C-alpha positions as a printed NumPy array, in Angstrom:
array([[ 81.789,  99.751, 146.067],
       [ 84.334,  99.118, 143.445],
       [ 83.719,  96.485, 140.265],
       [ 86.165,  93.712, 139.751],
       [ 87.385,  93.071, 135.855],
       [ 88.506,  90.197, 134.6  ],
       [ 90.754,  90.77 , 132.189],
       [ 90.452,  87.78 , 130.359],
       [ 86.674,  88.091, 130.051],
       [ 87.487,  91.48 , 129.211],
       [ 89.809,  90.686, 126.556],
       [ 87.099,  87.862, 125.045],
       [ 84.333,  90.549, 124.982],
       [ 86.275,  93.013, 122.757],
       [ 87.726,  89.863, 120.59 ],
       [ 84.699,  88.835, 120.026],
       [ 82.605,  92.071, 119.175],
       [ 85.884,  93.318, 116.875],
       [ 85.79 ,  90.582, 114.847],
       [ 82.139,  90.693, 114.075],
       [ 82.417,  94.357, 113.467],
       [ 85.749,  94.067, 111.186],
       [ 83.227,  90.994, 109.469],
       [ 80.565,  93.087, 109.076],
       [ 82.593,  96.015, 107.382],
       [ 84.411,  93.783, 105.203],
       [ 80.786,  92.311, 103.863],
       [ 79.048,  95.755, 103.44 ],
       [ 82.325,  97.276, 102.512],
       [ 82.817,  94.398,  99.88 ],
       [ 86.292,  94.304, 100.487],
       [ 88.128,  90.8  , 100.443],
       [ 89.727,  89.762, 103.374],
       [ 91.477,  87.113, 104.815],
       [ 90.184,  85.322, 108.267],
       [ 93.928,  85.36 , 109.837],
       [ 94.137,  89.318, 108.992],
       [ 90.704,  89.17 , 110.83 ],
       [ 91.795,  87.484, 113.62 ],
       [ 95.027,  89.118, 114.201],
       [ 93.143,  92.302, 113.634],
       [ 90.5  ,  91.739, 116.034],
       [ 92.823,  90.33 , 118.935],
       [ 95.232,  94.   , 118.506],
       [ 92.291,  95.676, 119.036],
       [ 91.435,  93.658, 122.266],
       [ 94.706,  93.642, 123.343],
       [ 94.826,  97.901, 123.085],
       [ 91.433,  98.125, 125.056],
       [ 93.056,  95.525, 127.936],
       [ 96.334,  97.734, 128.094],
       [ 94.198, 101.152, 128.67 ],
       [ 93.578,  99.745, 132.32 ],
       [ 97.319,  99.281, 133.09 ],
       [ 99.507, 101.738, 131.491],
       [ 98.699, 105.415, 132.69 ],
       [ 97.024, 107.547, 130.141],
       [ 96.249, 110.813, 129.903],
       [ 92.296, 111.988, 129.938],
       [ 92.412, 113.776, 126.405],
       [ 94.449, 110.706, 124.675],
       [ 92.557, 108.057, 126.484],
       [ 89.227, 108.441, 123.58 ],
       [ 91.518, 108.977, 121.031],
       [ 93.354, 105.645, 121.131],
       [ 90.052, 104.009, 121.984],
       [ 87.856, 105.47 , 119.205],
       [ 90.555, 106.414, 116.505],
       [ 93.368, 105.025, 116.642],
       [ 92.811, 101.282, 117.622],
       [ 89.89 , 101.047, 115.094],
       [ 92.635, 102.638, 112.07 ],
       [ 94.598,  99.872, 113.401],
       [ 92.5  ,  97.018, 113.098],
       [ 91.338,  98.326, 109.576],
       [ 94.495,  98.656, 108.084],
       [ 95.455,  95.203, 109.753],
       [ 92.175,  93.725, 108.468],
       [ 92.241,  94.845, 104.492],
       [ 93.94 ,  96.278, 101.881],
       [ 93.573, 100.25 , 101.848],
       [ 94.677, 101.547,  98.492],
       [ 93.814, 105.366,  99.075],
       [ 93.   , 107.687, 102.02 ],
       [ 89.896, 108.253, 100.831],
       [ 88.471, 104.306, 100.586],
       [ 90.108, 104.148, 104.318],
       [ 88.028, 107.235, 105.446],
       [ 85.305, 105.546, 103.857],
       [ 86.127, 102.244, 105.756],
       [ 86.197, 103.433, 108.883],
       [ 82.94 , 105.697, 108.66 ],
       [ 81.402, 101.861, 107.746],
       [ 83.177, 100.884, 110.673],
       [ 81.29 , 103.144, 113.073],
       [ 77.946, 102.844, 111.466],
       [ 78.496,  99.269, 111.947],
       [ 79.017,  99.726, 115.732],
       [ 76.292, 101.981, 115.776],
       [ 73.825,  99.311, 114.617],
       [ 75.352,  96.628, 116.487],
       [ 75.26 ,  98.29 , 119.261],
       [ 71.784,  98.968, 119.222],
       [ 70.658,  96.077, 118.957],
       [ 72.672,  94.717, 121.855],
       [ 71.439,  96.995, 124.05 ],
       [ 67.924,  95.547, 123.046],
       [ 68.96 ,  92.092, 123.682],
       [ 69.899,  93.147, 126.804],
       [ 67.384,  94.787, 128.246],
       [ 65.532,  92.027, 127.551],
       [ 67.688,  89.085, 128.719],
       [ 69.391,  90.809, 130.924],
       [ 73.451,  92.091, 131.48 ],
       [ 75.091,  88.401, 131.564],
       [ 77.425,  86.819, 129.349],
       [ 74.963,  84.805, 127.519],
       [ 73.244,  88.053, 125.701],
       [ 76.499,  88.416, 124.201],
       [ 76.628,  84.726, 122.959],
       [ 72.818,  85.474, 121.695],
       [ 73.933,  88.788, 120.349],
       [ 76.46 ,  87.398, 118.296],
       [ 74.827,  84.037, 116.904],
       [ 71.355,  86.063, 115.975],
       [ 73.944,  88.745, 114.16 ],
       [ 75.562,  86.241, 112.324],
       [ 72.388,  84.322, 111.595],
       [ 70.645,  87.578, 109.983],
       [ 73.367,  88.562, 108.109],
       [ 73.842,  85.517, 105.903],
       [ 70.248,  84.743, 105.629],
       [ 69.093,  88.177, 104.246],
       [ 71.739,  91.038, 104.056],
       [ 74.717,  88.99 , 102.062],
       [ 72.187,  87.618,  99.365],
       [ 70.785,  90.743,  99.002],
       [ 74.691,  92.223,  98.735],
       [ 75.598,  89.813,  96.439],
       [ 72.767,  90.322,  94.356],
       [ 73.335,  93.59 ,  94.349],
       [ 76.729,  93.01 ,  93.044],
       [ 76.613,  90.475,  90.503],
       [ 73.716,  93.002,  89.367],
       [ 76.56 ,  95.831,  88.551],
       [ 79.062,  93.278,  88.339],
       [ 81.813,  94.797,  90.384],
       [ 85.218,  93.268,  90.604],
       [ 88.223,  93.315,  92.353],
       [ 91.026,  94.183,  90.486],
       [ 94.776,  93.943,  91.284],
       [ 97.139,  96.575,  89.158],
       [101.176,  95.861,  89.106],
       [104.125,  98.118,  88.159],
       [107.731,  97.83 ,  88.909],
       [107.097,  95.058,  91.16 ],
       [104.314,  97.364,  93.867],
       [100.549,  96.439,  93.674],
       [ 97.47 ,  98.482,  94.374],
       [ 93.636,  96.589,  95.107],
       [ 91.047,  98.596,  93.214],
       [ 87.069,  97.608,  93.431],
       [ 85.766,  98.383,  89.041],
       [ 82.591,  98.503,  87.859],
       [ 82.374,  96.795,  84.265],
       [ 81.334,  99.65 ,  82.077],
       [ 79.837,  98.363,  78.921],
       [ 79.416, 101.781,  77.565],
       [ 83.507, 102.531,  78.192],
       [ 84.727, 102.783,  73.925],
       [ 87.918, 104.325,  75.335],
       [ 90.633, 102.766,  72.976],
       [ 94.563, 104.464,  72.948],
       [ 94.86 , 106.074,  69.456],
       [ 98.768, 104.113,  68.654],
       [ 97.865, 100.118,  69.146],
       [ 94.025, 100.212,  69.817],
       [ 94.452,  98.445,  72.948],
       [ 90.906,  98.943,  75.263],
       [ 91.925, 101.696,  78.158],
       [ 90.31 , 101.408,  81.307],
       [ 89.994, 104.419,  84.209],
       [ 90.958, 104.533,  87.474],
       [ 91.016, 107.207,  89.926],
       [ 94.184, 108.46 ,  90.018],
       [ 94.279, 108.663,  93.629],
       [ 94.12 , 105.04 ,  94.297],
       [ 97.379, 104.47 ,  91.948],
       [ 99.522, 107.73 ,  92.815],
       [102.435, 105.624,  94.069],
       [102.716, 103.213,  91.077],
       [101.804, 106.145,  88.503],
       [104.86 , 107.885,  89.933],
       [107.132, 105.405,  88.957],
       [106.947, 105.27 ,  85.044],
       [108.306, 107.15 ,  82.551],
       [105.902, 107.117,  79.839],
       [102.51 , 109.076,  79.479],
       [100.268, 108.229,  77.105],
       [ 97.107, 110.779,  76.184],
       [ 93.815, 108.918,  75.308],
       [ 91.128, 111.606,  73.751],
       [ 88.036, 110.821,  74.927],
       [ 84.372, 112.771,  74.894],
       [ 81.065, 112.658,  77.509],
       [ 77.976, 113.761,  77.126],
       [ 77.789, 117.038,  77.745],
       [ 81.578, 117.918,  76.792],
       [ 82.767, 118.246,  73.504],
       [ 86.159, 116.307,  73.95 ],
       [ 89.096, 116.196,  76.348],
       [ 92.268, 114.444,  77.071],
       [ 93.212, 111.47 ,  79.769],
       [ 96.814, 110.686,  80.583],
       [ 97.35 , 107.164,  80.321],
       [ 99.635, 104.579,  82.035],
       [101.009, 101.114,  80.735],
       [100.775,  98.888,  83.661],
       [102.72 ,  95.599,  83.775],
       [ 99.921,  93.667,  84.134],
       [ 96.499,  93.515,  85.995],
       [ 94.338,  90.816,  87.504],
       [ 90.173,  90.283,  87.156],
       [ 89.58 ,  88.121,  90.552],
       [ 86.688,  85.981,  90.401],
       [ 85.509,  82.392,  89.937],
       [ 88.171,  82.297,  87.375],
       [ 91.14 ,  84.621,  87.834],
       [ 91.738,  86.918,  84.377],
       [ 95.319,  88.242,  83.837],
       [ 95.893,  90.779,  81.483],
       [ 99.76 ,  91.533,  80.336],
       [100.586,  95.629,  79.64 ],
       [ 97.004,  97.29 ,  80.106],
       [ 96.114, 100.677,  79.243],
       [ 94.932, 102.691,  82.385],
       [ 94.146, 106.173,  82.113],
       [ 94.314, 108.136,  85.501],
       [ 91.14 , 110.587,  86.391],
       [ 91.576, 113.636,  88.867],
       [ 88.799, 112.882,  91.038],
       [ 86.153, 109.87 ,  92.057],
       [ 84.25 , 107.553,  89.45 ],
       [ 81.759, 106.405,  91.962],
       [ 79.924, 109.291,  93.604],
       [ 79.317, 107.181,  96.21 ],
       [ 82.733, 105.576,  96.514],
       [ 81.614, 101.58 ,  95.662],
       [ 83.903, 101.499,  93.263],
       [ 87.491, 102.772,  92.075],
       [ 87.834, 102.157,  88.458],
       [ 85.999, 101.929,  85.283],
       [ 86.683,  98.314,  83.659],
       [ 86.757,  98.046,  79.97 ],
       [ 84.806,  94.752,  78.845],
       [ 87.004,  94.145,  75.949],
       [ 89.279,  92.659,  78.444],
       [ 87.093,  90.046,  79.794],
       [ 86.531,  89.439,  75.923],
       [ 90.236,  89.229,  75.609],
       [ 90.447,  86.487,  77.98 ],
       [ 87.863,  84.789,  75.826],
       [ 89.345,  85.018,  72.787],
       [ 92.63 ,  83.855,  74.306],
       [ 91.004,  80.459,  75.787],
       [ 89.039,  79.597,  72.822],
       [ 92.471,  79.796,  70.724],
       [ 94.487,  77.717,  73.573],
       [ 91.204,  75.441,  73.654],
       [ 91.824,  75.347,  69.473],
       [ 95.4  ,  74.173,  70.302],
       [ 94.907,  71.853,  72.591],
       [ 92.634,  69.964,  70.31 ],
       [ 94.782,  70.228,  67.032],
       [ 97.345,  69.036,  69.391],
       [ 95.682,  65.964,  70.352],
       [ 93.975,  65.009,  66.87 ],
       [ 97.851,  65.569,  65.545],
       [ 99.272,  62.93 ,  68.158],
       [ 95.828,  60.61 ,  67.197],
       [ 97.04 ,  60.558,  64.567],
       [100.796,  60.004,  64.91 ],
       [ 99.203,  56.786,  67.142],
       [ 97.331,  55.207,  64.443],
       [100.006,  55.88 ,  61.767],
       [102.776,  54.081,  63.955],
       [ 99.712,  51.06 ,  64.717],
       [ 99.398,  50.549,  60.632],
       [103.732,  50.182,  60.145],
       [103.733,  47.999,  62.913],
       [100.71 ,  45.644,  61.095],
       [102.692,  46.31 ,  58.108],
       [106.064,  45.073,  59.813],
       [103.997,  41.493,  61.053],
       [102.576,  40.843,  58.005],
       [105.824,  41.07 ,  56.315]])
């Protein structure tokens, strides 16, 4: 007896379990994202599995569109991917998210039985678990280690980092003593390529005696947050390899640069108030002429 598919139930299944997936991966992934990128993401990928029934595929690249390429697709469509190895990363996440989704759908559904509403119930109990415990324990975690996102600009191309604020980082370059931060090198091998001048920071770790970091002036990079921190012509030395074993994070922020921003506000807050006790002033001194002029 053959099945009858609706495709448009079809198509609102895998809408619906992509973008819960691509939601999940951005949380545990802590990657920002934007809901339209989400959207349009999810809907591609819904729209790939629909056109697998109608256009004639081959048995070997059938499962390869279905569980490599579509799911690249909606990743890359979903965030920003500043390395090959952060996407490999993303889309291992990506599975393991399935993995546990899947799961527990199939528990749901033994239970409730195969009709649309398990879905529904899937979904909503998902969604309900995840902001009540996981994201408050994620973003506990990372206000904990305070992670950031950081954007980094050169000649006018941009690359989306995640840093870790090391407090310990005393890595200063030796000619202005401006505070040099460390990225993988890796994540910024496009906008590296395009400068001119290298800059070598000496540096020493425990367990080494001393060694050398090339060093790039960037035009400018950006501390997103509550409050977003822009920094004109950091220093940003480039390691050959990873400085998260675990791949959390890209880049090792120097705090002198949230200090910077500090420094910078409390001297435009200084302003601001010399500026308005100086026009106070200019008030009351045209008030007394004027008294002056009447009394005359």
């Amino acid at each position: 007896m053959a099945g009858v598919l609706y495709i448009d139930i079809w198509f609102g299944v895998n809408f619906c379990m992509n973008l819960l997936l691509l939601w999940i991966l951005g949380e545990v992934g802590r990657k920002r994202f934007q809901i339209v990128r989400l959207l349009l993401a999810a809907a591609g990928g819904a729209f790939g599995a629909c056109l697998l029934f109608f256009v004639p595929v081959s048995v070997w690249l059938q499962p390869v569109l279905r569980y490599a390429a579509f799911p690249c697709f909606m990743i890359l469509c979903a965030f920003p991917v500043s390395c090959v190895q952060e996407g490999i990363r993303m889309f291992l996440l990506f599975y393991l998210a399935a993995f546990l989704t899947g799961g527990i759908g199939e528990i749901l559904v033994r239970h409730f039985g195969r009709h649309i509403w398990s879905l529904n119930f899937l979904i909503i109990s998902l969604i309900c678990v995840i902001k009540a415990v996981l994201l408050p324990l994620m973003k506990g975690e990372a206000q904990k280690q305070k992670l950031y996102d950081i954007e980094l600009e050169k000649n006018g191309e941009r690359a989306d980092v995640r840093a870790l604020l090391d407090t310990g980082n005393r890595l200063y370059e030796p000619y202005g003593g401006k505070p040099v931060c460390v990225v993988s090198a890796s994540c910024v091998q496009k906008l590296a390529k395009e400068t001119g001048g290298i800059l070598y920071i000496p540096y020493q770790s425990i367990g080494k005696q001393g060694g050398i970091l090339p060093a790039v002036v960037f035009d400018r990079i950006r501390i997103l947050g509550k409050q977003t921190i822009q920094v004109e012509n950091p220093v940003i030395a480039l390691y050959q390899g990873e400085v998260s074993a675990d791949g959390s994070y890209q880049m090792l922020l120097h705090g002198d640069l949230l200090k910077e921003k500090e420094a910078r506000r409390t001297k435009s807050e200084e302003k601001g108030r010399k500026r308005k006790k100086k026009m106070e002033e200019e008030k009351n001194d045209d008030k007394s002429v004027n008294s002056k002029q009447i009394s005359v």
